[in-house]
mmCIF file with all atom_site columns, C-alpha atoms in Angstrom:
data_model
loop_
_atom_site.group_PDB
_atom_site.id
_atom_site.type_symbol
_atom_site.label_atom_id
_atom_site.label_alt_id
_atom_site.label_comp_id
_atom_site.label_asym_id
_atom_site.label_entity_id
_atom_site.label_seq_id
_atom_site.pdbx_PDB_ins_code
_atom_site.Cartn_x
_atom_site.Cartn_y
_atom_site.Cartn_z
_atom_site.occupancy
_atom_site.B_iso_or_equiv
_atom_site.pdbx_formal_charge
_atom_site.auth_seq_id
_atom_site.auth_comp_id
_atom_site.auth_asym_id
_atom_site.auth_atom_id
_atom_site.pdbx_PDB_model_num
ATOM 1   C CA . MET G 1 1   ? 21.749  2.339   6.553   1.00 95.00 ? 202 MET G CA 1
ATOM 2   C CA . ASN G 1 2   ? 19.225  -0.423  7.312   1.00 97.00 ? 203 ASN G CA 1
ATOM 3   C CA . VAL G 1 3   ? 15.547  0.622   6.824   1.00 98.00 ? 204 VAL G CA 1
ATOM 4   C CA . VAL G 1 4   ? 12.506  -0.903  8.496   1.00 98.00 ? 205 VAL G CA 1
ATOM 5   C CA . VAL G 1 5   ? 9.076   0.043   7.274   1.00 98.00 ? 206 VAL G CA 1
ATOM 6   C CA . ALA G 1 6   ? 6.191   -0.438  9.775   1.00 98.00 ? 207 ALA G CA 1
ATOM 7   C CA . GLU G 1 7   ? 2.568   0.157   9.035   1.00 95.00 ? 208 GLU G CA 1
ATOM 8   C CA . LYS G 1 8   ? 1.783   2.368   12.113  1.00 95.00 ? 209 LYS G CA 1
ATOM 9   C CA . PRO G 1 9   ? 3.897   4.968   14.006  1.00 96.00 ? 210 PRO G CA 1
ATOM 10  C CA . SER G 1 10  ? 3.278   3.174   17.287  1.00 96.00 ? 211 SER G CA 1
ATOM 11  C CA . VAL G 1 11  ? 4.680   -0.070  15.856  1.00 97.00 ? 212 VAL G CA 1
ATOM 12  C CA . ALA G 1 12  ? 7.659   1.857   14.450  1.00 98.00 ? 213 ALA G CA 1
ATOM 13  C CA . ARG G 1 13  ? 8.371   3.346   17.910  1.00 97.00 ? 214 ARG G CA 1
ATOM 14  C CA . ASP G 1 14  ? 8.290   -0.174  19.486  1.00 97.00 ? 215 ASP G CA 1
ATOM 15  C CA . LEU G 1 15  ? 10.660  -1.490  16.813  1.00 98.00 ? 216 LEU G CA 1
ATOM 16  C CA . ALA G 1 16  ? 12.973  1.533   17.067  1.00 98.00 ? 217 ALA G CA 1
ATOM 17  C CA . LYS G 1 17  ? 13.222  1.154   20.805  1.00 97.00 ? 218 LYS G CA 1
ATOM 18  C CA . VAL G 1 18  ? 14.522  -2.393  20.398  1.00 97.00 ? 219 VAL G CA 1
ATOM 19  C CA . LEU G 1 19  ? 16.787  -1.391  17.499  1.00 98.00 ? 220 LEU G CA 1
ATOM 20  C CA . GLY G 1 20  ? 18.258  1.596   19.342  1.00 97.00 ? 221 GLY G CA 1
ATOM 21  C CA . ALA G 1 21  ? 17.012  4.105   16.751  1.00 98.00 ? 222 ALA G CA 1
ATOM 22  C CA . THR G 1 22  ? 16.079  6.976   19.131  1.00 95.00 ? 223 THR G CA 1
ATOM 23  C CA . LYS G 1 23  ? 16.847  10.105  17.111  1.00 98.00 ? 224 LYS G CA 1
ATOM 24  C CA . ARG G 1 24  ? 13.755  11.754  15.719  1.00 97.00 ? 225 ARG G CA 1
ATOM 25  C CA . CYS G 1 25  ? 13.784  12.734  12.105  1.00 98.00 ? 226 CYS G CA 1
ATOM 26  C CA . GLU G 1 26  ? 11.146  13.930  9.709   1.00 97.00 ? 227 GLU G CA 1
ATOM 27  C CA . GLY G 1 27  ? 8.983   10.832  9.103   1.00 97.00 ? 228 GLY G CA 1
ATOM 28  C CA . TYR G 1 28  ? 11.314  8.270   10.672  1.00 98.00 ? 229 TYR G CA 1
ATOM 29  C CA . LEU G 1 29  ? 13.546  7.404   13.733  1.00 98.00 ? 230 LEU G CA 1
ATOM 30  C CA . GLU G 1 30  ? 17.243  6.828   13.318  1.00 98.00 ? 231 GLU G CA 1
ATOM 31  C CA . GLY G 1 31  ? 20.174  5.344   15.222  1.00 98.00 ? 232 GLY G CA 1
ATOM 32  C CA . ASN G 1 32  ? 22.470  2.381   15.739  1.00 97.00 ? 233 ASN G CA 1
ATOM 33  C CA . GLY G 1 33  ? 22.636  1.830   11.933  1.00 97.00 ? 234 GLY G CA 1
ATOM 34  C CA . TRP G 1 34  ? 18.783  1.738   11.553  1.00 98.00 ? 235 TRP G CA 1
ATOM 35  C CA . GLN G 1 35  ? 16.138  4.043   10.145  1.00 98.00 ? 236 GLN G CA 1
ATOM 36  C CA . VAL G 1 36  ? 12.618  2.998   11.241  1.00 98.00 ? 237 VAL G CA 1
ATOM 37  C CA . THR G 1 37  ? 9.664   4.529   9.415   1.00 98.00 ? 238 THR G CA 1
ATOM 38  C CA . TRP G 1 38  ? 5.880   4.069   9.136   1.00 98.00 ? 239 TRP G CA 1
ATOM 39  C CA . ALA G 1 39  ? 3.311   3.884   6.318   1.00 96.00 ? 240 ALA G CA 1
ATOM 40  C CA . LEU G 1 40  ? 0.110   5.252   8.018   1.00 90.00 ? 241 LEU G CA 1
ATOM 41  C CA . GLY G 1 41  ? -1.852  2.555   6.256   1.00 88.00 ? 242 GLY G CA 1
ATOM 42  C CA . HIS G 1 42  ? -2.380  2.820   2.492   1.00 93.00 ? 243 HIS G CA 1
ATOM 43  C CA . LEU G 1 43  ? -0.158  5.683   1.301   1.00 96.00 ? 244 LEU G CA 1
ATOM 44  C CA . ALA G 1 44  ? -0.271  4.639   -2.359  1.00 97.00 ? 245 ALA G CA 1
ATOM 45  C CA . THR G 1 45  ? -3.349  3.705   -4.210  1.00 96.00 ? 246 THR G CA 1
ATOM 46  C CA . LEU G 1 46  ? -4.552  2.744   -7.677  1.00 97.00 ? 247 LEU G CA 1
ATOM 47  C CA . LYS G 1 47  ? -5.197  5.564   -10.044 1.00 97.00 ? 248 LYS G CA 1
ATOM 48  C CA . THR G 1 48  ? -8.827  6.356   -11.021 1.00 95.00 ? 249 THR G CA 1
ATOM 49  C CA . PRO G 1 49  ? -10.072 5.809   -14.588 1.00 96.00 ? 250 PRO G CA 1
ATOM 50  C CA . ASP G 1 50  ? -9.848  9.543   -15.543 1.00 96.00 ? 251 ASP G CA 1
ATOM 51  C CA . GLU G 1 51  ? -6.178  9.584   -14.575 1.00 97.00 ? 252 GLU G CA 1
ATOM 52  C CA . TYR G 1 52  ? -5.568  7.112   -17.347 1.00 97.00 ? 253 TYR G CA 1
ATOM 53  C CA . ASP G 1 53  ? -7.773  8.822   -19.861 1.00 95.00 ? 254 ASP G CA 1
ATOM 54  C CA . PRO G 1 54  ? -9.220  12.339  -19.130 1.00 96.00 ? 255 PRO G CA 1
ATOM 55  C CA . ALA G 1 55  ? -12.197 11.481  -21.368 1.00 94.00 ? 256 ALA G CA 1
ATOM 56  C CA . LEU G 1 56  ? -13.380 9.029   -18.610 1.00 95.00 ? 257 LEU G CA 1
ATOM 57  C CA . LYS G 1 57  ? -14.223 12.061  -16.338 1.00 94.00 ? 258 LYS G CA 1
ATOM 58  C CA . ARG G 1 58  ? -17.614 11.925  -18.029 1.00 94.00 ? 259 ARG G CA 1
ATOM 59  C CA . TRP G 1 59  ? -19.437 8.749   -17.076 1.00 93.00 ? 260 TRP G CA 1
ATOM 60  C CA . SER G 1 60  ? -21.188 6.987   -19.986 1.00 93.00 ? 261 SER G CA 1
ATOM 61  C CA . MET G 1 61  ? -22.206 3.418   -20.882 1.00 94.00 ? 262 MET G CA 1
ATOM 62  C CA . ASP G 1 62  ? -20.187 3.509   -24.170 1.00 94.00 ? 263 ASP G CA 1
ATOM 63  C CA . ARG G 1 63  ? -16.895 3.798   -22.186 1.00 93.00 ? 264 ARG G CA 1
ATOM 64  C CA . LEU G 1 64  ? -17.456 0.733   -19.984 1.00 95.00 ? 265 LEU G CA 1
ATOM 65  C CA . PRO G 1 65  ? -16.066 -1.432  -18.958 1.00 96.00 ? 266 PRO G CA 1
ATOM 66  C CA . PHE G 1 66  ? -12.705 0.233   -18.498 1.00 96.00 ? 267 PHE G CA 1
ATOM 67  C CA . VAL G 1 67  ? -9.674  -1.877  -17.464 1.00 97.00 ? 268 VAL G CA 1
ATOM 68  C CA . PRO G 1 68  ? -6.210  -0.422  -17.783 1.00 97.00 ? 269 PRO G CA 1
ATOM 69  C CA . GLU G 1 69  ? -3.554  -2.332  -19.568 1.00 96.00 ? 270 GLU G CA 1
ATOM 70  C CA . ARG G 1 70  ? -1.303  -1.868  -16.490 1.00 96.00 ? 271 ARG G CA 1
ATOM 71  C CA . PHE G 1 71  ? -2.355  -0.577  -13.154 1.00 97.00 ? 272 PHE G CA 1
ATOM 72  C CA . GLU G 1 72  ? -0.567  2.486   -11.949 1.00 97.00 ? 273 GLU G CA 1
ATOM 73  C CA . LEU G 1 73  ? -0.242  4.020   -8.503  1.00 97.00 ? 274 LEU G CA 1
ATOM 74  C CA . LYS G 1 74  ? -0.628  7.576   -7.123  1.00 97.00 ? 275 LYS G CA 1
ATOM 75  C CA . ALA G 1 75  ? -0.247  9.026   -3.623  1.00 96.00 ? 276 ALA G CA 1
ATOM 76  C CA . ALA G 1 76  ? -3.273  8.632   -1.424  1.00 94.00 ? 277 ALA G CA 1
ATOM 77  C CA . GLY G 1 77  ? -4.768  11.297  0.806   1.00 87.00 ? 278 GLY G CA 1
ATOM 78  C CA . ASP G 1 78  ? -3.623  14.782  1.752   1.00 91.00 ? 279 ASP G CA 1
ATOM 79  C CA . ARG G 1 79  ? -0.194  16.519  1.458   1.00 93.00 ? 280 ARG G CA 1
ATOM 80  C CA . GLY G 1 80  ? 0.950   15.083  4.743   1.00 93.00 ? 281 GLY G CA 1
ATOM 81  C CA . ARG G 1 81  ? 0.363   11.477  3.652   1.00 95.00 ? 282 ARG G CA 1
ATOM 82  C CA . LYS G 1 82  ? 2.053   12.299  0.293   1.00 96.00 ? 283 LYS G CA 1
ATOM 83  C CA . ALA G 1 83  ? 5.047   13.790  2.121   1.00 97.00 ? 284 ALA G CA 1
ATOM 84  C CA . GLN G 1 84  ? 5.324   10.593  4.287   1.00 97.00 ? 285 GLN G CA 1
ATOM 85  C CA . LEU G 1 85  ? 5.159   8.444   1.166   1.00 97.00 ? 286 LEU G CA 1
ATOM 86  C CA . ASP G 1 86  ? 7.932   10.452  -0.425  1.00 98.00 ? 287 ASP G CA 1
ATOM 87  C CA . ILE G 1 87  ? 10.045  9.997   2.687   1.00 98.00 ? 288 ILE G CA 1
ATOM 88  C CA . LEU G 1 88  ? 9.468   6.253   2.589   1.00 97.00 ? 289 LEU G CA 1
ATOM 89  C CA . ALA G 1 89  ? 10.309  6.062   -1.074  1.00 97.00 ? 290 ALA G CA 1
ATOM 90  C CA . GLY G 1 90  ? 13.578  7.855   -0.543  1.00 98.00 ? 291 GLY G CA 1
ATOM 91  C CA . LEU G 1 91  ? 14.460  5.603   2.444   1.00 98.00 ? 292 LEU G CA 1
ATOM 92  C CA . CYS G 1 92  ? 13.634  2.432   0.533   1.00 97.00 ? 293 CYS G CA 1
ATOM 93  C CA . ARG G 1 93  ? 15.657  3.416   -2.496  1.00 97.00 ? 294 ARG G CA 1
ATOM 94  C CA . GLY G 1 94  ? 18.743  4.243   -0.397  1.00 96.00 ? 295 GLY G CA 1
ATOM 95  C CA . ALA G 1 95  ? 18.542  1.349   2.083   1.00 97.00 ? 296 ALA G CA 1
ATOM 96  C CA . ASP G 1 96  ? 21.464  -1.008  2.450   1.00 96.00 ? 297 ASP G CA 1
ATOM 97  C CA . GLU G 1 97  ? 19.078  -3.533  3.859   1.00 96.00 ? 298 GLU G CA 1
ATOM 98  C CA . LEU G 1 98  ? 15.335  -3.188  3.699   1.00 98.00 ? 299 LEU G CA 1
ATOM 99  C CA . VAL G 1 99  ? 12.873  -4.826  6.146   1.00 98.00 ? 300 VAL G CA 1
ATOM 100 C CA . CYS G 1 100 ? 9.131   -5.035  5.646   1.00 98.00 ? 301 CYS G CA 1
ATOM 101 C CA . ALA G 1 101 ? 7.497   -4.816  9.115   1.00 98.00 ? 302 ALA G CA 1
ATOM 102 C CA . THR G 1 102 ? 3.945   -3.935  8.064   1.00 97.00 ? 303 THR G CA 1
ATOM 103 C CA . ASP G 1 103 ? 1.114   -5.778  9.678   1.00 94.00 ? 304 ASP G CA 1
ATOM 104 C CA . ALA G 1 104 ? 1.254   -9.529  9.244   1.00 91.00 ? 305 ALA G CA 1
ATOM 105 C CA . GLY G 1 105 ? -1.248  -10.465 6.518   1.00 92.00 ? 306 GLY G CA 1
ATOM 106 C CA . ARG G 1 106 ? -2.377  -9.639  2.978   1.00 94.00 ? 307 ARG G CA 1
ATOM 107 C CA . GLU G 1 107 ? -3.039  -5.901  3.362   1.00 94.00 ? 308 GLU G CA 1
ATOM 108 C CA . GLY G 1 108 ? 0.200   -5.252  5.185   1.00 96.00 ? 309 GLY G CA 1
ATOM 109 C CA . GLU G 1 109 ? 2.024   -6.961  2.442   1.00 96.00 ? 310 GLU G CA 1
ATOM 110 C CA . LEU G 1 110 ? 0.191   -4.873  -0.259  1.00 97.00 ? 311 LEU G CA 1
ATOM 111 C CA . ILE G 1 111 ? 0.871   -1.589  1.607   1.00 97.00 ? 312 ILE G CA 1
ATOM 112 C CA . PHE G 1 112 ? 4.640   -2.316  1.598   1.00 97.00 ? 313 PHE G CA 1
ATOM 113 C CA . ARG G 1 113 ? 4.737   -3.594  -2.055  1.00 97.00 ? 314 ARG G CA 1
ATOM 114 C CA . TYR G 1 114 ? 2.822   -0.550  -3.249  1.00 97.00 ? 315 TYR G CA 1
ATOM 115 C CA . ILE G 1 115 ? 5.366   1.675   -1.463  1.00 98.00 ? 316 ILE G CA 1
ATOM 116 C CA . LEU G 1 116 ? 8.218   -0.109  -3.307  1.00 97.00 ? 317 LEU G CA 1
ATOM 117 C CA . GLU G 1 117 ? 6.405   0.274   -6.605  1.00 97.00 ? 318 GLU G CA 1
ATOM 118 C CA . TYR G 1 118 ? 5.737   3.890   -6.046  1.00 97.00 ? 319 TYR G CA 1
ATOM 119 C CA . ALA G 1 119 ? 9.411   4.405   -5.188  1.00 97.00 ? 320 ALA G CA 1
ATOM 120 C CA . GLY G 1 120 ? 10.370  2.821   -8.503  1.00 96.00 ? 321 GLY G CA 1
ATOM 121 C CA . CYS G 1 121 ? 12.016  -0.251  -7.076  1.00 95.00 ? 322 CYS G CA 1
ATOM 122 C CA . PRO G 1 122 ? 9.220   -2.927  -7.002  1.00 93.00 ? 323 PRO G CA 1
ATOM 123 C CA . GLU G 1 123 ? 11.714  -5.798  -7.363  1.00 92.00 ? 324 GLU G CA 1
ATOM 124 C CA . ARG G 1 124 ? 13.945  -4.572  -4.522  1.00 93.00 ? 325 ARG G CA 1
ATOM 125 C CA . PRO G 1 125 ? 15.052  -7.547  -2.327  1.00 93.00 ? 326 PRO G CA 1
ATOM 126 C CA . HIS G 1 126 ? 14.014  -7.245  1.310   1.00 97.00 ? 327 HIS G CA 1
ATOM 127 C CA . THR G 1 127 ? 13.288  -9.401  4.283   1.00 98.00 ? 328 THR G CA 1
ATOM 128 C CA . ARG G 1 128 ? 9.929   -9.807  6.115   1.00 98.00 ? 329 ARG G CA 1
ATOM 129 C CA . LEU G 1 129 ? 9.489   -9.217  9.862   1.00 97.00 ? 330 LEU G CA 1
ATOM 130 C CA . TRP G 1 130 ? 6.375   -11.181 10.780  1.00 94.00 ? 331 TRP G CA 1
ATOM 131 C CA . LEU G 1 131 ? 5.163   -10.248 14.259  1.00 93.00 ? 332 LEU G CA 1
ATOM 132 C CA . SER G 1 132 ? 2.080   -11.291 16.186  1.00 87.00 ? 333 SER G CA 1
ATOM 133 C CA . SER G 1 133 ? 3.262   -9.576  19.376  1.00 92.00 ? 334 SER G CA 1
ATOM 134 C CA . LEU G 1 134 ? 5.189   -6.284  20.182  1.00 94.00 ? 335 LEU G CA 1
ATOM 135 C CA . THR G 1 135 ? 6.954   -7.358  23.315  1.00 95.00 ? 336 THR G CA 1
ATOM 136 C CA . GLU G 1 136 ? 10.680  -6.696  23.320  1.00 95.00 ? 337 GLU G CA 1
ATOM 137 C CA . GLU G 1 137 ? 11.322  -10.497 23.336  1.00 96.00 ? 338 GLU G CA 1
ATOM 138 C CA . ALA G 1 138 ? 8.965   -11.068 20.384  1.00 96.00 ? 339 ALA G CA 1
ATOM 139 C CA . ILE G 1 139 ? 10.572  -8.261  18.406  1.00 97.00 ? 340 ILE G CA 1
ATOM 140 C CA . LYS G 1 140 ? 14.034  -9.479  18.997  1.00 96.00 ? 341 LYS G CA 1
ATOM 141 C CA . ALA G 1 141 ? 13.022  -13.039 17.990  1.00 96.00 ? 342 ALA G CA 1
ATOM 142 C CA . GLY G 1 142 ? 11.243  -11.742 14.898  1.00 95.00 ? 343 GLY G CA 1
ATOM 143 C CA . LEU G 1 143 ? 14.282  -9.803  13.837  1.00 96.00 ? 344 LEU G CA 1
ATOM 144 C CA . GLU G 1 144 ? 16.485  -12.781 14.138  1.00 96.00 ? 345 GLU G CA 1
ATOM 145 C CA . SER G 1 145 ? 14.084  -14.929 12.087  1.00 96.00 ? 346 SER G CA 1
ATOM 146 C CA . ARG G 1 146 ? 13.268  -12.580 9.243   1.00 97.00 ? 347 ARG G CA 1
ATOM 147 C CA . LYS G 1 147 ? 12.564  -14.375 6.000   1.00 97.00 ? 348 LYS G CA 1
ATOM 148 C CA . PRO G 1 148 ? 13.398  -13.301 2.429   1.00 97.00 ? 349 PRO G CA 1
ATOM 149 C CA . SER G 1 149 ? 10.635  -11.515 0.531   1.00 94.00 ? 350 SER G CA 1
ATOM 150 C CA . THR G 1 150 ? 10.448  -14.383 -2.020  1.00 95.00 ? 351 THR G CA 1
ATOM 151 C CA . GLU G 1 151 ? 8.673   -16.500 0.633   1.00 96.00 ? 352 GLU G CA 1
ATOM 152 C CA . TYR G 1 152 ? 5.718   -13.966 0.526   1.00 96.00 ? 353 TYR G CA 1
ATOM 153 C CA . GLU G 1 153 ? 5.216   -13.671 -3.198  1.00 96.00 ? 354 GLU G CA 1
ATOM 154 C CA . ALA G 1 154 ? 1.979   -15.713 -3.058  1.00 96.00 ? 355 ALA G CA 1
ATOM 155 C CA . LEU G 1 155 ? 0.679   -13.420 -0.356  1.00 96.00 ? 356 LEU G CA 1
ATOM 156 C CA . HIS G 1 156 ? 1.602   -10.413 -2.441  1.00 96.00 ? 357 HIS G CA 1
ATOM 157 C CA . ASP G 1 157 ? -0.027  -11.830 -5.564  1.00 96.00 ? 358 ASP G CA 1
ATOM 158 C CA . ALA G 1 158 ? -3.280  -12.521 -3.697  1.00 96.00 ? 359 ALA G CA 1
ATOM 159 C CA . ALA G 1 159 ? -3.361  -9.009  -2.161  1.00 95.00 ? 360 ALA G CA 1
ATOM 160 C CA . ARG G 1 160 ? -2.631  -7.336  -5.575  1.00 96.00 ? 361 ARG G CA 1
ATOM 161 C CA . SER G 1 161 ? -5.186  -9.440  -7.454  1.00 95.00 ? 362 SER G CA 1
ATOM 162 C CA . ARG G 1 162 ? -7.847  -8.657  -4.839  1.00 93.00 ? 363 ARG G CA 1
ATOM 163 C CA . SER G 1 163 ? -7.079  -4.939  -5.001  1.00 94.00 ? 364 SER G CA 1
ATOM 164 C CA . GLU G 1 164 ? -7.230  -4.867  -8.788  1.00 95.00 ? 365 GLU G CA 1
ATOM 165 C CA . ALA G 1 165 ? -10.444 -6.965  -8.866  1.00 93.00 ? 366 ALA G CA 1
ATOM 166 C CA . ASP G 1 166 ? -12.061 -4.661  -6.419  1.00 93.00 ? 367 ASP G CA 1
ATOM 167 C CA . TRP G 1 167 ? -11.057 -1.670  -8.605  1.00 95.00 ? 368 TRP G CA 1
ATOM 168 C CA . ILE G 1 168 ? -12.425 -3.301  -11.812 1.00 95.00 ? 369 ILE G CA 1
ATOM 169 C CA . VAL G 1 169 ? -15.730 -4.412  -10.303 1.00 92.00 ? 370 VAL G CA 1
ATOM 170 C CA . GLY G 1 170 ? -16.245 -1.281  -8.075  1.00 92.00 ? 371 GLY G CA 1
ATOM 171 C CA . LEU G 1 171 ? -15.431 1.429   -10.480 1.00 93.00 ? 372 LEU G CA 1
ATOM 172 C CA . ASN G 1 172 ? -17.101 -0.184  -13.486 1.00 94.00 ? 373 ASN G CA 1
ATOM 173 C CA . ALA G 1 173 ? -20.236 -1.294  -11.725 1.00 92.00 ? 374 ALA G CA 1
ATOM 174 C CA . THR G 1 174 ? -20.641 2.002   -9.836  1.00 93.00 ? 375 THR G CA 1
ATOM 175 C CA . ARG G 1 175 ? -20.421 3.952   -13.141 1.00 94.00 ? 376 ARG G CA 1
ATOM 176 C CA . ALA G 1 176 ? -22.726 1.571   -14.988 1.00 94.00 ? 377 ALA G CA 1
ATOM 177 C CA . TYR G 1 177 ? -25.498 1.565   -12.345 1.00 92.00 ? 378 TYR G CA 1
ATOM 178 C CA . THR G 1 178 ? -25.161 5.317   -11.679 1.00 93.00 ? 379 THR G CA 1
ATOM 179 C CA . VAL G 1 179 ? -25.494 6.095   -15.379 1.00 93.00 ? 380 VAL G CA 1
ATOM 180 C CA . ARG G 1 180 ? -28.391 3.582   -15.896 1.00 92.00 ? 381 ARG G CA 1
ATOM 181 C CA . TYR G 1 181 ? -30.377 4.118   -12.680 1.00 91.00 ? 382 TYR G CA 1
ATOM 182 C CA . GLY G 1 182 ? -28.976 7.217   -11.080 1.00 86.00 ? 383 GLY G CA 1
ATOM 183 C CA . GLY G 1 183 ? -31.431 9.788   -12.499 1.00 80.00 ? 384 GLY G CA 1
ATOM 184 C CA . GLY G 1 184 ? -31.586 12.914  -10.363 1.00 74.00 ? 385 GLY G CA 1
ATOM 185 C CA . GLY G 1 185 ? -27.946 12.682  -9.346  1.00 83.00 ? 386 GLY G CA 1
ATOM 186 C CA . VAL G 1 186 ? -28.096 9.478   -7.235  1.00 90.00 ? 387 VAL G CA 1
ATOM 187 C CA . LEU G 1 187 ? -24.773 7.704   -6.901  1.00 90.00 ? 388 LEU G CA 1
ATOM 188 C CA . TRP G 1 188 ? -25.072 3.904   -6.947  1.00 89.00 ? 389 TRP G CA 1
ATOM 189 C CA . SER G 1 189 ? -21.928 2.825   -5.132  1.00 87.00 ? 390 SER G CA 1
ATOM 190 C CA . LEU G 1 190 ? -21.277 -0.851  -5.835  1.00 86.00 ? 391 LEU G CA 1
ATOM 191 C CA . GLY G 1 191 ? -18.378 -3.157  -4.966  1.00 82.00 ? 392 GLY G CA 1
ATOM 192 C CA . ARG G 1 192 ? -17.216 -6.730  -4.674  1.00 72.00 ? 393 ARG G CA 1
ATOM 193 C CA . VAL G 1 193 ? -17.897 -6.937  -0.890  1.00 68.00 ? 394 VAL G CA 1
ATOM 194 C CA . GLN G 1 194 ? -20.167 -3.961  -0.198  1.00 64.00 ? 395 GLN G CA 1
ATOM 195 C CA . THR G 1 195 ? -22.989 -4.935  -2.616  1.00 64.00 ? 396 THR G CA 1
ATOM 196 C CA . PRO G 1 196 ? -23.581 -8.566  -1.344  1.00 65.00 ? 397 PRO G CA 1
ATOM 197 C CA . VAL G 1 197 ? -23.386 -7.353  2.210   1.00 56.00 ? 398 VAL G CA 1
ATOM 198 C CA . LEU G 1 198 ? -26.020 -4.632  1.631   1.00 55.00 ? 399 LEU G CA 1
#
């Protein structure tokens, strides 16, 4: 079975219509040799510091900065989102052919690659469906001109490094400023983009 992973359910429905995948299943549409599913945005996210080391639940300056040797993922959000992530992981592992159809850009690429990593198959070959329009003609043309995932490695690297840099700066700076200046229970939320903008 060929599997297409879109970022949003509405996009998945548009793709499934063109592919002839009209049977509704739990978390995906199926038919004509295709399973078309959706990610609902970020379903996998980087673990928090205390998930690497329970001692980091207590914020203190002597434990900063904290940077994990290797970043690890966890399911993001509620049980419904976790269930969808598990469905995607199973479909990705079992696919004969895998197609990334998340939004065109850095975040879409990261969403898909995090799903593969969570599924335990981060190096899984796949093709990329890059769409700027969801008309039937554009979808058909995009499906015909899919490119191998190797052509998007630089985009993936940029997305991952931004995500990990945000984690390092945001979690360490927030903890440091909150411990140092947050007397009375004030949380000083800091981040790479947020702080300069404020």
